[in-house]
mmCIF file of C-alpha atoms and ligand atoms in Angstrom:
data_model
loop_
_atom_site.group_PDB
_atom_site.id
_atom_site.type_symbol
_atom_site.label_atom_id
_atom_site.label_comp_id
_atom_site.label_asym_id
_atom_site.label_seq_id
_atom_site.Cartn_x
_atom_site.Cartn_y
_atom_site.Cartn_z
ATOM 1 C CA MET A 1 -72.243 58.344 -21.470
ATOM 2 C CA ARG A 2 -69.770 58.432 -18.580
ATOM 3 C CA ARG A 3 -71.228 58.497 -15.037
ATOM 4 C CA LEU A 4 -71.044 61.875 -13.238
ATOM 5 C CA VAL A 5 -69.417 61.324 -9.839
ATOM 6 C CA VAL A 6 -67.397 63.033 -7.117
ATOM 7 C CA LEU A 7 -63.964 61.471 -6.580
ATOM 8 C CA ILE A 8 -62.487 60.984 -3.091
ATOM 9 C CA THR A 9 -58.893 59.763 -2.785
ATOM 10 C CA GLY A 10 -57.616 58.347 0.492
ATOM 11 C CA ALA A 11 -61.278 57.667 1.153
ATOM 12 C CA GLY A 12 -60.672 55.108 3.898
ATOM 13 C CA GLY A 13 -58.932 57.659 6.137
ATOM 14 C CA GLU A 14 -60.501 59.700 8.920
ATOM 15 C CA ILE A 15 -61.662 62.649 6.815
ATOM 16 C CA GLY A 16 -62.880 60.297 4.066
ATOM 17 C CA HIS A 17 -64.973 58.436 6.600
ATOM 18 C CA GLY A 18 -66.759 61.615 7.679
ATOM 19 C CA LEU A 19 -67.042 62.992 4.156
ATOM 20 C CA ILE A 20 -68.524 59.834 2.599
ATOM 21 C CA THR A 21 -71.047 59.508 5.409
ATOM 22 C CA ARG A 22 -72.069 63.138 5.042
ATOM 23 C CA LEU A 23 -72.255 63.148 1.210
ATOM 24 C CA ALA A 24 -74.217 59.892 1.179
ATOM 25 C CA ALA A 25 -76.710 61.305 3.710
ATOM 26 C CA GLU A 26 -77.232 64.319 1.432
ATOM 27 C CA GLY A 27 -77.801 61.933 -1.453
ATOM 28 C CA SER A 28 -77.093 64.541 -4.114
ATOM 29 C CA ARG A 29 -73.926 62.991 -5.575
ATOM 30 C CA HIS A 30 -72.673 59.588 -6.645
ATOM 31 C CA ILE A 31 -69.372 58.855 -4.931
ATOM 32 C CA LEU A 32 -66.297 57.203 -6.434
ATOM 33 C CA THR A 33 -63.407 56.332 -4.122
ATOM 34 C CA LEU A 34 -59.746 55.478 -4.574
ATOM 35 C CA ASP A 35 -57.737 53.989 -1.725
ATOM 36 C CA LEU A 36 -54.959 51.456 -1.248
ATOM 37 C CA LYS A 37 -57.188 49.319 0.948
ATOM 38 C CA PRO A 38 -60.842 48.260 0.688
ATOM 39 C CA LEU A 39 -63.249 50.548 2.541
ATOM 40 C CA ASP A 40 -65.029 49.434 5.713
ATOM 41 C CA PRO A 41 -68.134 47.540 4.584
ATOM 42 C CA ALA A 42 -70.313 50.224 6.233
ATOM 43 C CA LEU A 43 -68.713 52.877 3.992
ATOM 44 C CA SER A 44 -68.478 50.676 0.946
ATOM 45 C CA ARG A 45 -72.253 50.400 0.850
ATOM 46 C CA LEU A 46 -72.517 54.173 0.504
ATOM 47 C CA VAL A 47 -70.381 54.580 -2.628
ATOM 48 C CA GLU A 48 -71.158 54.042 -6.295
ATOM 49 C CA ARG A 49 -67.786 52.455 -7.074
ATOM 50 C CA GLU A 50 -64.649 51.723 -5.085
ATOM 51 C CA PHE A 51 -61.267 51.576 -6.795
ATOM 52 C CA ILE A 52 -58.523 49.832 -4.808
ATOM 53 C CA GLY A 53 -55.203 51.214 -5.973
ATOM 54 C CA SER A 54 -52.565 53.886 -5.632
ATOM 55 C CA ILE A 55 -52.688 57.540 -6.657
ATOM 56 C CA LEU A 56 -49.179 56.871 -8.000
ATOM 57 C CA ASP A 57 -50.584 54.404 -10.534
ATOM 58 C CA ARG A 58 -51.447 56.421 -13.628
ATOM 59 C CA ASN A 59 -53.202 53.392 -15.175
ATOM 60 C CA VAL A 60 -55.818 53.461 -12.429
ATOM 61 C CA LEU A 61 -56.373 57.169 -13.035
ATOM 62 C CA GLU A 62 -56.686 56.504 -16.800
ATOM 63 C CA ARG A 63 -59.353 53.876 -16.124
ATOM 64 C CA ILE A 64 -61.282 56.295 -13.932
ATOM 65 C CA LEU A 65 -61.019 58.999 -16.605
ATOM 66 C CA ALA A 66 -62.324 56.615 -19.251
ATOM 67 C CA GLU A 67 -65.375 55.611 -17.229
ATOM 68 C CA PHE A 68 -66.359 58.624 -15.152
ATOM 69 C CA GLU A 69 -67.085 62.306 -15.571
ATOM 70 C CA ILE A 70 -65.729 64.167 -12.569
ATOM 71 C CA ASP A 71 -66.124 67.851 -11.732
ATOM 72 C CA LEU A 72 -65.368 67.657 -7.990
ATOM 73 C CA ILE A 73 -62.357 65.991 -6.364
ATOM 74 C CA PHE A 74 -61.501 65.685 -2.684
ATOM 75 C CA HIS A 75 -57.858 64.662 -2.708
ATOM 76 C CA LEU A 76 -57.391 63.327 0.827
ATOM 77 C CA ALA A 77 -54.696 60.667 0.326
ATOM 78 C CA ALA A 78 -51.543 61.539 2.305
ATOM 79 C CA LEU A 79 -48.824 60.135 4.505
ATOM 80 C CA LEU A 80 -48.881 62.136 7.762
ATOM 81 C CA SER A 81 -46.194 63.916 9.754
ATOM 82 C CA THR A 82 -44.944 61.216 12.127
ATOM 83 C CA ARG A 83 -44.998 58.394 9.593
ATOM 84 C CA GLY A 84 -43.366 60.662 6.991
ATOM 85 C CA GLU A 85 -40.287 61.141 9.179
ATOM 86 C CA PHE A 86 -39.610 57.386 9.048
ATOM 87 C CA THR A 87 -40.050 57.151 5.264
ATOM 88 C CA PRO A 88 -39.450 60.636 3.836
ATOM 89 C CA VAL A 89 -38.977 59.516 0.228
ATOM 90 C CA THR A 90 -42.227 57.551 0.250
ATOM 91 C CA ALA A 91 -43.944 60.535 1.907
ATOM 92 C CA HIS A 92 -42.687 62.749 -0.904
ATOM 93 C CA GLN A 93 -43.893 60.284 -3.523
ATOM 94 C CA VAL A 94 -47.387 60.009 -2.048
ATOM 95 C CA ASN A 95 -47.836 63.621 -0.971
ATOM 96 C CA VAL A 96 -46.194 65.409 -3.896
ATOM 97 C CA GLU A 97 -46.080 63.058 -6.895
ATOM 98 C CA GLY A 98 -49.515 61.693 -5.987
ATOM 99 C CA THR A 99 -50.939 65.216 -5.805
ATOM 100 C CA LEU A 100 -49.312 66.132 -9.110
ATOM 101 C CA ASN A 101 -50.941 63.048 -10.695
ATOM 102 C CA LEU A 102 -54.319 64.104 -9.353
ATOM 103 C CA LEU A 103 -53.934 67.700 -10.559
ATOM 104 C CA GLU A 104 -53.021 66.423 -14.022
ATOM 105 C CA PHE A 105 -55.975 64.041 -13.845
ATOM 106 C CA ALA A 106 -58.243 67.001 -13.004
ATOM 107 C CA GLN A 107 -56.832 68.949 -15.955
ATOM 108 C CA ASN A 108 -57.596 65.955 -18.234
ATOM 109 C CA GLU A 109 -61.119 65.613 -16.864
ATOM 110 C CA ARG A 110 -61.751 69.276 -17.664
ATOM 111 C CA GLN A 111 -60.387 68.705 -21.136
ATOM 112 C CA SER A 112 -62.765 65.794 -21.686
ATOM 113 C CA HIS A 113 -66.040 67.270 -20.387
ATOM 114 C CA GLY A 114 -65.409 70.982 -20.799
ATOM 115 C CA ARG A 115 -66.417 72.174 -17.325
ATOM 116 C CA PRO A 116 -63.980 73.352 -14.622
ATOM 117 C CA VAL A 117 -62.996 70.768 -12.044
ATOM 118 C CA THR A 118 -63.153 71.878 -8.410
ATOM 119 C CA PHE A 119 -60.211 70.375 -6.535
ATOM 120 C CA LEU A 120 -60.423 70.354 -2.731
ATOM 121 C CA TYR A 121 -57.123 69.854 -0.976
ATOM 122 C CA PRO A 122 -56.623 69.504 2.773
ATOM 123 C CA SER A 123 -53.326 71.048 3.770
ATOM 124 C CA SER A 124 -52.275 71.335 7.389
ATOM 125 C CA ILE A 125 -50.825 73.426 10.208
ATOM 126 C CA ALA A 126 -47.738 71.305 9.478
ATOM 127 C CA ALA A 127 -47.086 73.769 6.631
ATOM 128 C CA TYR A 128 -45.915 76.187 9.348
ATOM 129 C CA GLY A 129 -42.553 76.049 11.047
ATOM 130 C CA LEU A 130 -42.039 78.338 14.016
ATOM 131 C CA PRO A 131 -38.368 78.509 14.877
ATOM 132 C CA ASP A 132 -38.593 78.175 18.683
ATOM 133 C CA PRO A 133 -41.137 78.093 21.543
ATOM 134 C CA ALA A 134 -40.555 81.776 22.411
ATOM 135 C CA THR A 135 -41.489 82.822 18.867
ATOM 136 C CA LYS A 136 -44.482 80.464 18.968
ATOM 137 C CA ALA A 137 -45.721 82.083 22.185
ATOM 138 C CA LEU A 138 -45.319 85.578 20.743
ATOM 139 C CA ALA A 139 -46.793 84.736 17.320
ATOM 140 C CA GLY A 140 -50.243 83.773 18.680
ATOM 141 C CA ARG A 141 -52.734 83.269 15.834
ATOM 142 C CA VAL A 142 -50.677 82.998 12.652
ATOM 143 C CA LYS A 143 -51.833 84.137 9.230
ATOM 144 C CA GLU A 144 -51.551 81.944 6.112
ATOM 145 C CA ASP A 145 -48.439 83.619 4.740
ATOM 146 C CA GLU A 146 -46.402 83.752 7.955
ATOM 147 C CA TYR A 147 -43.785 81.239 9.116
ATOM 148 C CA ASN A 148 -43.990 79.040 5.991
ATOM 149 C CA THR A 149 -40.805 77.154 6.888
ATOM 150 C CA PRO A 150 -41.940 73.630 7.826
ATOM 151 C CA THR A 151 -39.529 71.190 9.450
ATOM 152 C CA THR A 152 -41.217 67.878 8.557
ATOM 153 C CA MET A 153 -41.281 66.125 5.187
ATOM 154 C CA TYR A 154 -45.088 66.102 5.413
ATOM 155 C CA GLY A 155 -45.165 69.860 6.100
ATOM 156 C CA CYS A 156 -42.791 70.572 3.193
ATOM 157 C CA ASN A 157 -44.939 68.364 0.944
ATOM 158 C CA LYS A 158 -48.164 70.079 1.966
ATOM 159 C CA LEU A 159 -46.733 73.559 1.435
ATOM 160 C CA TYR A 160 -45.340 72.618 -1.980
ATOM 161 C CA ALA A 161 -48.606 70.920 -3.023
ATOM 162 C CA GLU A 162 -50.420 74.171 -2.147
ATOM 163 C CA HIS A 163 -48.111 75.906 -4.627
ATOM 164 C CA LEU A 164 -48.687 73.190 -7.247
ATOM 165 C CA GLY A 165 -52.432 73.739 -6.907
ATOM 166 C CA ARG A 166 -51.989 77.498 -7.293
ATOM 167 C CA TYR A 167 -49.842 76.869 -10.383
ATOM 168 C CA TYR A 168 -52.523 74.654 -11.988
ATOM 169 C CA ALA A 169 -55.262 77.147 -11.149
ATOM 170 C CA ARG A 170 -53.477 80.277 -12.303
ATOM 171 C CA HIS A 171 -50.393 79.667 -14.413
ATOM 172 C CA TYR A 172 -50.595 76.196 -15.992
ATOM 173 C CA LYS A 173 -48.598 76.045 -19.268
ATOM 174 C CA GLN A 174 -48.459 79.828 -19.327
ATOM 175 C CA LEU A 175 -46.351 79.911 -22.496
ATOM 176 C CA SER A 176 -48.667 77.783 -24.659
ATOM 177 C CA SER A 177 -50.718 79.521 -27.372
ATOM 178 C CA GLU A 178 -54.042 78.593 -25.760
ATOM 179 C CA THR A 179 -54.717 79.635 -22.151
ATOM 180 C CA GLN A 180 -54.946 76.496 -20.043
ATOM 181 C CA ALA A 181 -54.932 77.956 -16.541
ATOM 182 C CA GLY A 182 -58.205 78.114 -14.612
ATOM 183 C CA ARG A 183 -59.398 74.687 -15.686
ATOM 184 C CA VAL A 184 -58.644 73.279 -12.261
ATOM 185 C CA ASP A 185 -60.357 75.321 -9.550
ATOM 186 C CA PHE A 186 -57.942 74.545 -6.707
ATOM 187 C CA ARG A 187 -59.237 75.286 -3.204
ATOM 188 C CA CYS A 188 -57.231 74.453 -0.111
ATOM 189 C CA LEU A 189 -57.873 74.361 3.628
ATOM 190 C CA ARG A 190 -55.096 74.337 6.161
ATOM 191 C CA PHE A 191 -56.569 72.037 8.774
ATOM 192 C CA PRO A 192 -55.610 72.016 12.453
ATOM 193 C CA GLY A 193 -55.535 68.661 14.264
ATOM 194 C CA LEU A 194 -58.871 66.940 13.617
ATOM 195 C CA ILE A 195 -60.657 64.949 16.314
ATOM 196 C CA SER A 196 -63.168 62.314 15.321
ATOM 197 C CA ALA A 197 -65.392 60.385 17.698
ATOM 198 C CA VAL A 198 -65.793 57.475 15.292
ATOM 199 C CA THR A 199 -62.241 56.842 14.024
ATOM 200 C CA VAL A 200 -58.812 56.796 15.671
ATOM 201 C CA PRO A 201 -55.960 58.470 13.759
ATOM 202 C CA SER A 202 -52.583 56.953 12.975
ATOM 203 C CA GLY A 203 -49.304 58.354 11.728
ATOM 204 C CA GLY A 204 -49.849 61.982 12.767
ATOM 205 C CA THR A 205 -48.288 64.134 15.480
ATOM 206 C CA SER A 206 -51.517 65.830 16.564
ATOM 207 C CA ASP A 207 -52.811 62.331 17.357
ATOM 208 C CA TYR A 208 -52.266 62.767 21.101
ATOM 209 C CA ALA A 209 -55.616 64.556 21.558
ATOM 210 C CA PRO A 210 -57.866 61.965 19.878
ATOM 211 C CA GLU A 211 -55.746 59.124 21.307
ATOM 212 C CA MET A 212 -56.235 60.481 24.840
ATOM 213 C CA ILE A 213 -60.017 60.690 24.457
ATOM 214 C CA HIS A 214 -60.413 57.281 22.800
ATOM 215 C CA ALA A 215 -58.118 55.601 25.359
ATOM 216 C CA ALA A 216 -60.167 57.027 28.245
ATOM 217 C CA ALA A 217 -63.458 55.938 26.657
ATOM 218 C CA GLY A 218 -62.081 52.452 26.040
ATOM 219 C CA GLY A 219 -60.857 52.163 29.652
ATOM 220 C CA ASN A 220 -57.166 52.169 28.687
ATOM 221 C CA ALA A 221 -54.338 54.120 30.338
ATOM 222 C CA TYR A 222 -52.706 56.721 28.091
ATOM 223 C CA ALA A 223 -49.211 58.239 28.222
ATOM 224 C CA CYS A 224 -49.381 61.502 26.269
ATOM 225 C CA PHE A 225 -46.297 62.005 24.075
ATOM 226 C CA VAL A 226 -46.223 65.811 24.404
ATOM 227 C CA ARG A 227 -45.858 68.128 27.425
ATOM 228 C CA GLU A 228 -48.910 69.278 29.328
ATOM 229 C CA ASP A 229 -48.440 72.896 28.202
ATOM 230 C CA THR A 230 -48.306 72.021 24.482
ATOM 231 C CA ARG A 231 -50.832 74.028 22.507
ATOM 232 C CA ILE A 232 -51.962 73.671 18.883
ATOM 233 C CA PRO A 233 -55.332 74.278 17.205
ATOM 234 C CA PHE A 234 -57.908 71.502 16.795
ATOM 235 C CA MET A 235 -61.315 71.010 15.257
ATOM 236 C CA ALA A 236 -64.075 68.432 15.583
ATOM 237 C CA MET A 237 -64.299 66.219 12.492
ATOM 238 C CA PRO A 238 -67.867 67.215 11.523
ATOM 239 C CA ASP A 239 -66.671 70.833 11.292
ATOM 240 C CA GLY A 240 -63.717 69.737 9.129
ATOM 241 C CA VAL A 241 -66.059 67.935 6.728
ATOM 242 C CA GLU A 242 -68.469 70.870 6.731
ATOM 243 C CA ALA A 243 -65.603 73.267 5.948
ATOM 244 C CA LEU A 244 -64.567 71.160 2.924
ATOM 245 C CA LEU A 245 -68.132 71.124 1.586
ATOM 246 C CA THR A 246 -68.727 74.815 2.233
ATOM 247 C CA LEU A 247 -65.506 75.822 0.502
ATOM 248 C CA ALA A 248 -66.346 73.493 -2.411
ATOM 249 C CA ALA A 249 -69.725 75.211 -2.838
ATOM 250 C CA ALA A 250 -68.494 78.808 -2.443
ATOM 251 C CA PRO A 251 -68.847 81.060 -5.504
ATOM 252 C CA ALA A 252 -65.436 81.446 -7.127
ATOM 253 C CA ALA A 253 -65.861 85.235 -7.211
ATOM 254 C CA SER A 254 -65.946 85.402 -3.401
ATOM 255 C CA LEU A 255 -62.587 83.672 -2.956
ATOM 256 C CA THR A 256 -59.609 85.980 -2.549
ATOM 257 C CA ARG A 257 -57.012 83.271 -1.981
ATOM 258 C CA GLN A 258 -56.263 79.660 -2.816
ATOM 259 C CA VAL A 259 -55.293 78.576 0.704
ATOM 260 C CA TYR A 260 -57.351 79.219 3.853
ATOM 261 C CA ASN A 261 -56.620 78.620 7.526
ATOM 262 C CA VAL A 262 -59.472 77.133 9.540
ATOM 263 C CA GLY A 263 -59.543 76.588 13.292
ATOM 264 C CA ALA A 264 -62.032 76.050 16.082
ATOM 265 C CA PHE A 265 -60.292 75.805 19.484
ATOM 266 C CA ALA A 266 -56.712 75.716 20.712
ATOM 267 C CA PRO A 267 -56.420 73.918 24.052
ATOM 268 C CA SER A 268 -53.232 72.816 25.759
ATOM 269 C CA ALA A 269 -52.732 69.067 26.167
ATOM 270 C CA GLY A 270 -53.384 69.601 29.905
ATOM 271 C CA GLU A 271 -56.724 71.281 29.183
ATOM 272 C CA ILE A 272 -57.722 68.335 26.969
ATOM 273 C CA ARG A 273 -56.823 65.982 29.815
ATOM 274 C CA SER A 274 -59.024 67.982 32.249
ATOM 275 C CA LEU A 275 -62.002 67.722 29.895
ATOM 276 C CA VAL A 276 -61.403 64.004 29.442
ATOM 277 C CA LEU A 277 -61.329 63.525 33.236
ATOM 278 C CA LYS A 278 -64.602 65.433 33.623
ATOM 279 C CA SER A 279 -66.356 62.749 31.566
ATOM 280 C CA PHE A 280 -64.185 59.777 32.523
ATOM 281 C CA PRO A 281 -63.058 60.488 36.137
ATOM 282 C CA LYS A 282 -61.212 57.174 36.399
ATOM 283 C CA ALA A 283 -59.155 57.715 33.233
ATOM 284 C CA GLN A 284 -55.397 57.338 33.673
ATOM 285 C CA VAL A 285 -53.696 60.004 31.555
ATOM 286 C CA THR A 286 -50.030 60.780 32.207
ATOM 287 C CA PHE A 287 -47.512 62.928 30.361
ATOM 288 C CA GLN A 288 -44.393 61.228 29.012
ATOM 289 C CA PRO A 289 -43.082 63.595 26.349
ATOM 290 C CA ASP A 290 -41.212 62.129 23.414
ATOM 291 C CA VAL A 291 -38.524 64.762 22.815
ATOM 292 C CA LYS A 292 -38.521 64.301 19.054
ATOM 293 C CA ARG A 293 -42.270 64.371 18.471
ATOM 294 C CA GLN A 294 -42.478 67.292 20.916
ATOM 295 C CA ARG A 295 -40.007 69.177 18.731
ATOM 296 C CA ILE A 296 -42.339 68.782 15.740
ATOM 297 C CA VAL A 297 -45.413 70.051 17.596
ATOM 298 C CA ASP A 298 -43.394 72.959 18.989
ATOM 299 C CA THR A 299 -42.923 74.217 15.391
ATOM 300 C CA TRP A 300 -46.686 74.256 14.778
ATOM 301 C CA PRO A 301 -48.611 77.412 15.721
ATOM 302 C CA ALA A 302 -50.485 77.748 19.012
ATOM 303 C CA ASP A 303 -53.466 78.934 16.956
ATOM 304 C CA VAL A 304 -54.367 80.095 13.458
ATOM 305 C CA ASP A 305 -55.960 83.271 12.128
ATOM 306 C CA ASP A 306 -58.888 82.115 9.997
ATOM 307 C CA ALA A 307 -60.388 85.565 9.322
ATOM 308 C CA ALA A 308 -60.072 85.130 5.535
ATOM 309 C CA ALA A 309 -62.151 81.911 5.564
ATOM 310 C CA ARG A 310 -64.794 83.534 7.753
ATOM 311 C CA ARG A 311 -64.961 86.607 5.506
ATOM 312 C CA ASP A 312 -64.783 84.992 2.050
ATOM 313 C CA TRP A 313 -66.931 81.895 2.358
ATOM 314 C CA GLY A 314 -68.626 82.161 5.734
ATOM 315 C CA PHE A 315 -66.613 79.580 7.671
ATOM 316 C CA VAL A 316 -68.018 79.214 11.205
ATOM 317 C CA PRO A 317 -67.254 76.063 13.191
ATOM 318 C CA ARG A 318 -70.257 74.642 14.990
ATOM 319 C CA TYR A 319 -68.224 73.325 17.924
ATOM 320 C CA GLY A 320 -66.057 75.220 20.401
ATOM 321 C CA LEU A 321 -63.913 73.297 22.905
ATOM 322 C CA GLU A 322 -66.636 72.660 25.508
ATOM 323 C CA SER A 323 -69.386 71.882 23.015
ATOM 324 C CA ALA A 324 -67.102 69.631 20.941
ATOM 325 C CA PHE A 325 -66.729 67.487 24.068
ATOM 326 C CA SER A 326 -70.247 67.718 25.506
ATOM 327 C CA GLU A 327 -72.305 67.621 22.289
ATOM 328 C CA TYR A 328 -70.191 65.557 19.904
ATOM 329 C CA LEU A 329 -67.143 63.704 21.229
ATOM 330 C CA ILE A 330 -68.307 62.299 24.549
ATOM 331 C CA PRO A 331 -71.823 61.130 23.576
ATOM 332 C CA THR A 332 -70.647 59.641 20.252
ATOM 333 C CA ILE A 333 -67.575 57.992 21.748
ATOM 334 C CA ARG A 334 -69.545 56.536 24.671
ATOM 335 C CA GLU A 335 -71.947 55.006 22.168
ATOM 336 C CA ARG A 336 -69.066 53.639 20.060
ATOM 337 C CA TYR A 337 -67.341 51.938 23.022
ATOM 338 C CA ARG A 338 -70.618 50.754 24.541
ATOM 339 C CA LYS A 339 -71.280 48.821 21.333
ATOM 340 C CA GLY A 340 -67.720 47.462 21.511
HETATM 341 C C1 LIG B 1 -50.527 65.228 11.572
HETATM 342 O O1 LIG B 1 -50.420 65.239 12.807
HETATM 343 O O2 LIG B 1 -49.624 64.916 10.809
HETATM 344 C C2 LIG B 1 -51.856 65.660 10.987
HETATM 345 C C3 LIG B 1 -51.845 67.119 10.687
HETATM 346 C C4 LIG B 1 -51.788 68.107 11.788
HETATM 347 O O3 LIG B 1 -51.900 67.490 9.544
HETATM 348 N N1 LIG B 1 -52.919 65.343 11.864
#
């Protein structure tokens, strides 16, 4: 008998960290992870089996298929927006070819155990591309199907992978004699910038918010790489993890779309700085915009319309801006830096 597990790719990243911790605390599922690097020992202890390897390596996926029965996948592995602009071909390989491999893997798992495979995919506000700041200001909270003209390789990859997921869920091999669509139950969240109190991001363009908070808590000066008036949506990491799990558990009949916006608060970089200074009055936070990274953030929406997620599967973030700081970020970060 093969072991029944949930698979998490890119498990060592920020979302993986929160997701593994949360799933292990629930204790209802055995966890299998796949990442290029070994997990932190604290996370490693929480998983049934850890594969070190690439999502581009089909042999690794074959080995997993041979040993494990999987009906739930969180495909988190990705190369983010800033890093992707330095290595666009690698970004395409990881974000598109890697996702295609995982979708095909999910299809094969379904074939082998006969039950649908739920495939959770975090997309991003990077899938949007607003043409200029004036349009961004006018657009306000954007809906899923508006402004789908991303300007980064990462954004293009995310948008295309959303379509790949829709293809596997609804149209896979539509000309074959036997219907093969519907075997992969693809469900996608378009995440805003995520802010974790326990990990520091790298390679993204929304990183300025978590970097600012972590720098202040660690007693380091921080030069923010976007303008003070820059505004994009954010969410506290526990709400991001909760959203993934809630969407995974939602009855298929209640879902009216494959891709859902989710958001929680949409502060300007200046407003984030003010909140940081409230808790760390001596923090040194300056603004030194990097014109090129600024240009990327300027194409992302000031906020997202997540009415569909709220209606279809009951998405409600626990944390607003103030409570994210006072109840989650500041106490958890203080504890983290106190321990050193
Ligand atoms: C990035 O900045 O690339 C990511 C994202 C917004 O998806 N954090």
